[in-house]
Amino acid sequence: MTNLFAKRREELLALKALRDRQSHPSLGVSQAAPCPACGQPADQRELAKALYVCPNCGYHHPVGAYYRLRTILDPSSFRELDEDIGGLDPLHFPGYGEKAQAAEGKTGLKDAAVTCTGRIHGIRVAVGVLDSRFLMGSMGTAVGEKITRLIEHANKDKLPLILFSASGGARMQEGIVSLMQMAKTSAAMEQFSRNGGLSISVLTHPTTGGVTASFASLGDITLAEPGALIGFAGPRVIEQTIGQSLPEGFQRSEFQQEHGFVDAVVPRGALRDTLVQLLQLHRRGGKLA
Amino acid sequence: MSVLTPWERVAIARNPQRPGTEDYIAGLFADFFQQRGDRLQGDDPAIVGGIALYHGLPVTVIGHRKGHSLEERVACRFGMPNPEGYRKAQRLMLQAEKFRRPVITFIDTPGAYPGMEAEARGQGEAIASCLKIMSGLTVPAVAVVIGEGGSGGALALGVANTVLMLENAVYSVLSPEGFAAILWKDAARAEEASGVMKLTAQDLVSLGVADAVLPEPEGGAHNDPAAVLQTVDKALYQALSTLLRQSGTALRNQRYQKFRAMGSWPAKGANQ
Ligand SMILES: [Zn+2]
């Protein structure tokens, strides 16, 4: 019985992950689309095998939340949390409902976050993933609520917490209430950390604004995918402020590592192994051999 | 209270003659000792803080500083802090926790400074750590939004047990100009944006983000600073007296639940 359910769950995740790839603008099913970074056409099968990292230049294509989870979780271990949570509309902002509905139709997501429990190399974990295809991964009430519930779940069950960020910042359409999600998620991180919980923050392209200035910057360990844009203010706002253009590589993962805000820049293909290593290194107790 | 449009309130909130954090510190506290620097990089004049006596009780007071003269305003980058400002605030909050002093903050900023150096020194991390440290305090924390509450740079000082707001202060996810630029690709529609953003003190109380609206004199706080000081003093005194009766754990829990309830699911109340 249990095995049958596990198999169904796995099939569902596989289907959702497949849909992720197909609906991503840069991950069309048409073969030989040119890489947005180097322009080199890539064979789709080869690209899929490389976890959507360009074999020619190493460009990391954005990937959807379910696909991401498939790449790091043990098979059959995925259990989604709070699937039904969607966004609120505290401003009754004109056109917001339609926009969110269109995003849902395109991605199959209720909002920009997927949260779950699962296992990595047999170790139980709580994982949250932001999906930049849904209104740029912006954090409104749905993302804030789901991430907070996930952190509280990890706190209660004493699970390591892994958060993948990809976000344009606060969800403008939800106004001040979306700003408050920064306080809500940060307070949950504070409580989790005070109780000894391990959190690993993985920053992917792009992580900016209110997500950078809240839970994404509060991990015990911070990892980043190569070449991801990571910052508080967006490059255009900075350029407008200082009246000049920014140097190549500014605010990218490698820059953030150099400036002390990222422990390690980890290519997608090595990410699961790095997570396994970190989870194992955080096992408590034991004795000298 | 007078009836003004949100846009008129935005203008009043931004008036350079409006009382700022320095004015409240000078008017409401005794023996202020200013603490400078973040012990890492430097001192940011856009956030001012220190220890002072409030009605005889030692407190830590921290606020955004815009300055009044043009020279001051330029030095404070018009109230937009760098990471050093937020890290100074963290340092002061941790000392308040250590010495069991209540924390009182004054919020008045268009937002954190979007500069190259600010980014290189981790503006996002600095704000995030402020949120984390303030949410974990086991001493009372009261925030007063006295002018502009712009974005994460304002919230960094706003994770308080009680959030008070002056009648003509505004508090929003982004400036109306920025909001209009992002959603309508037209910063010139800022006035229209201010009308839909629910950024007035009354809106924020209805949304459960602020606890009380503090009335201002006709035309705004700058018309009668002495009267505003008195209003703020009374509200602050009352808020602190109530909070001082609670245990440290109760204070931290109350603060947690307060922010936890914002935008929770399923939606509660008529405004969400
Ligand atoms: Zn390429």
Short mmCIF file of C-alpha atoms in Angstrom, two decimals, chain A residues 7-168:
data_model
loop_
_atom_site.label_atom_id
_atom_site.label_comp_id
_atom_site.label_asym_id
_atom_site.label_seq_id
_atom_site.Cartn_x
_atom_site.Cartn_y
_atom_site.Cartn_z
CA LYS A 7 5.01 5.48 -6.48
CA ARG A 8 2.03 7.70 -7.32
CA ARG A 9 3.64 10.63 -5.54
CA GLU A 10 6.82 10.13 -7.47
CA GLU A 11 4.94 9.98 -10.76
CA LEU A 12 3.12 13.18 -9.90
CA LEU A 13 6.34 14.99 -9.06
CA ALA A 14 7.88 13.72 -12.28
CA LEU A 15 4.92 15.05 -14.25
CA LYS A 16 5.09 18.42 -12.54
CA ALA A 17 8.83 18.59 -13.07
CA LEU A 18 8.32 17.86 -16.76
CA ARG A 19 5.74 20.62 -16.99
CA ASP A 20 8.22 22.97 -15.31
CA ARG A 21 10.73 22.42 -18.07
CA GLN A 22 8.23 22.82 -20.85
CA SER A 23 6.71 26.04 -19.58
CA HIS A 24 9.98 27.79 -18.90
CA PRO A 25 10.67 30.39 -21.55
CA SER A 26 14.30 29.38 -21.98
CA LEU A 27 13.54 25.67 -21.74
CA GLY A 28 11.31 25.13 -24.72
CA VAL A 29 10.87 21.63 -26.08
CA SER A 30 11.90 22.83 -29.50
CA GLN A 31 15.35 21.41 -30.13
CA ALA A 32 18.47 23.47 -30.56
CA ALA A 33 17.31 26.74 -28.99
CA PRO A 34 20.36 28.99 -28.65
CA CYS A 35 21.81 29.50 -25.16
CA PRO A 36 20.94 33.03 -23.93
CA ALA A 37 24.48 33.42 -22.59
CA CYS A 38 26.72 32.11 -25.37
CA GLY A 39 24.29 31.77 -28.28
CA GLN A 40 25.39 28.20 -28.89
CA PRO A 41 22.48 25.94 -29.84
CA ALA A 42 22.25 23.02 -27.44
CA ASP A 43 20.80 19.60 -27.95
CA GLN A 44 17.78 19.37 -25.66
CA ARG A 45 18.55 15.86 -24.50
CA GLU A 46 22.08 16.83 -23.66
CA LEU A 47 20.86 19.94 -21.85
CA ALA A 48 18.40 17.88 -19.79
CA LYS A 49 21.16 15.45 -18.85
CA ALA A 50 23.26 18.41 -17.67
CA LEU A 51 20.39 19.63 -15.41
CA TYR A 52 19.87 22.59 -17.75
CA VAL A 53 23.38 23.92 -17.48
CA CYS A 54 24.78 24.95 -20.86
CA PRO A 55 27.41 22.33 -21.82
CA ASN A 56 29.26 25.00 -23.76
CA CYS A 57 29.49 27.97 -21.32
CA GLY A 58 28.08 26.73 -18.00
CA TYR A 59 25.10 29.11 -18.04
CA HIS A 60 22.55 27.94 -15.48
CA HIS A 61 19.08 28.11 -17.04
CA PRO A 62 16.36 28.98 -14.52
CA VAL A 63 14.37 25.89 -13.56
CA GLY A 64 10.96 25.44 -11.96
CA ALA A 65 10.37 24.49 -8.34
CA TYR A 66 9.26 20.87 -8.94
CA TYR A 67 12.13 20.23 -11.30
CA ARG A 68 14.53 21.61 -8.71
CA LEU A 69 13.11 19.29 -6.05
CA ARG A 70 13.51 16.30 -8.38
CA THR A 71 17.21 17.09 -8.70
CA ILE A 72 17.93 17.08 -4.98
CA LEU A 73 15.44 14.80 -3.19
CA ASP A 74 15.64 11.03 -2.84
CA PRO A 75 13.12 9.31 -5.13
CA SER A 76 9.65 8.86 -3.59
CA SER A 77 10.44 11.05 -0.58
CA PHE A 78 8.65 14.23 -1.71
CA ARG A 79 5.63 15.28 0.36
CA GLU A 80 4.21 18.67 -0.52
CA LEU A 81 3.00 20.99 2.26
CA ASP A 82 0.26 23.63 2.13
CA GLU A 83 -0.46 23.12 -1.58
CA ASP A 84 -3.73 25.01 -1.33
CA ILE A 85 -2.30 28.31 -0.11
CA GLY A 86 -2.70 31.14 -2.59
CA GLY A 87 -2.17 34.89 -2.38
CA LEU A 88 -4.43 37.47 -0.76
CA ASP A 89 -5.36 40.77 -2.38
CA PRO A 90 -5.24 43.28 0.49
CA LEU A 91 -5.14 46.32 -1.83
CA HIS A 92 -7.82 44.95 -4.18
CA PHE A 93 -5.31 45.95 -6.79
CA PRO A 94 -6.82 46.28 -10.29
CA GLY A 95 -5.84 43.38 -12.53
CA TYR A 96 -3.92 41.47 -9.86
CA GLY A 97 -6.35 38.57 -9.66
CA GLU A 98 -6.25 38.09 -13.44
CA LYS A 99 -2.48 38.31 -13.51
CA ALA A 100 -2.10 35.71 -10.76
CA GLN A 101 -4.60 33.46 -12.53
CA ALA A 102 -2.68 33.72 -15.79
CA ALA A 103 0.53 32.82 -13.95
CA GLU A 104 -1.23 29.84 -12.40
CA GLY A 105 -2.47 28.72 -15.79
CA LYS A 106 1.01 28.99 -17.26
CA THR A 107 2.89 27.28 -14.44
CA GLY A 108 0.36 25.11 -12.58
CA LEU A 109 1.49 26.84 -9.37
CA LYS A 110 -0.90 28.56 -6.94
CA ASP A 111 1.84 31.07 -6.13
CA ALA A 112 5.62 31.45 -6.27
CA ALA A 113 6.66 28.95 -3.59
CA VAL A 114 6.58 25.17 -3.27
CA THR A 115 7.30 23.72 0.17
CA CYS A 116 7.72 20.11 1.19
CA THR A 117 9.41 17.56 3.35
CA GLY A 118 11.56 14.87 1.84
CA ARG A 119 14.82 13.02 2.20
CA ILE A 120 18.29 13.72 0.93
CA HIS A 121 20.56 10.67 1.11
CA GLY A 122 18.10 9.27 3.64
CA ILE A 123 18.16 12.36 5.87
CA ARG A 124 14.76 13.96 6.45
CA VAL A 125 14.66 17.64 5.46
CA ALA A 126 12.21 20.51 5.03
CA VAL A 127 12.65 22.26 1.68
CA GLY A 128 11.20 25.44 0.23
CA VAL A 129 11.72 26.55 -3.37
CA LEU A 130 10.76 29.86 -4.95
CA ASP A 131 9.79 29.75 -8.60
CA SER A 132 10.68 32.78 -10.70
CA ARG A 133 8.10 31.89 -13.36
CA PHE A 134 5.28 32.99 -11.05
CA LEU A 135 5.28 36.82 -11.04
CA MET A 136 9.07 36.85 -10.83
CA GLY A 137 9.08 34.77 -7.67
CA SER A 138 7.97 37.81 -5.72
CA MET A 139 7.10 37.41 -2.04
CA GLY A 140 3.54 38.27 -1.13
CA THR A 141 1.34 36.72 1.51
CA ALA A 142 1.35 33.25 -0.07
CA VAL A 143 5.14 32.97 -0.23
CA GLY A 144 5.49 34.55 3.23
CA GLU A 145 2.90 32.22 4.75
CA LYS A 146 4.24 29.06 3.10
CA ILE A 147 7.87 29.78 3.98
CA THR A 148 6.88 30.67 7.57
CA ARG A 149 4.85 27.47 7.93
CA LEU A 150 7.75 25.47 6.52
CA ILE A 151 10.19 27.01 9.01
CA GLU A 152 7.73 26.34 11.85
CA HIS A 153 7.33 22.76 10.63
CA ALA A 154 11.11 22.29 10.57
CA ASN A 155 11.27 23.82 14.05
CA LYS A 156 8.63 21.49 15.43
CA ASP A 157 9.98 18.31 13.81
CA LYS A 158 13.66 19.29 14.26
CA LEU A 159 14.40 19.01 10.55
CA PRO A 160 17.22 20.69 8.68
CA LEU A 161 15.80 23.49 6.53
CA ILE A 162 16.84 24.16 2.94
CA LEU A 163 15.55 27.25 1.15
CA PHE A 164 16.07 27.91 -2.56
CA SER A 165 15.52 31.55 -3.43
CA ALA A 166 14.71 33.08 -6.80
CA SER A 167 12.82 36.31 -6.47
CA GLY A 168 12.41 39.83 -7.73
#
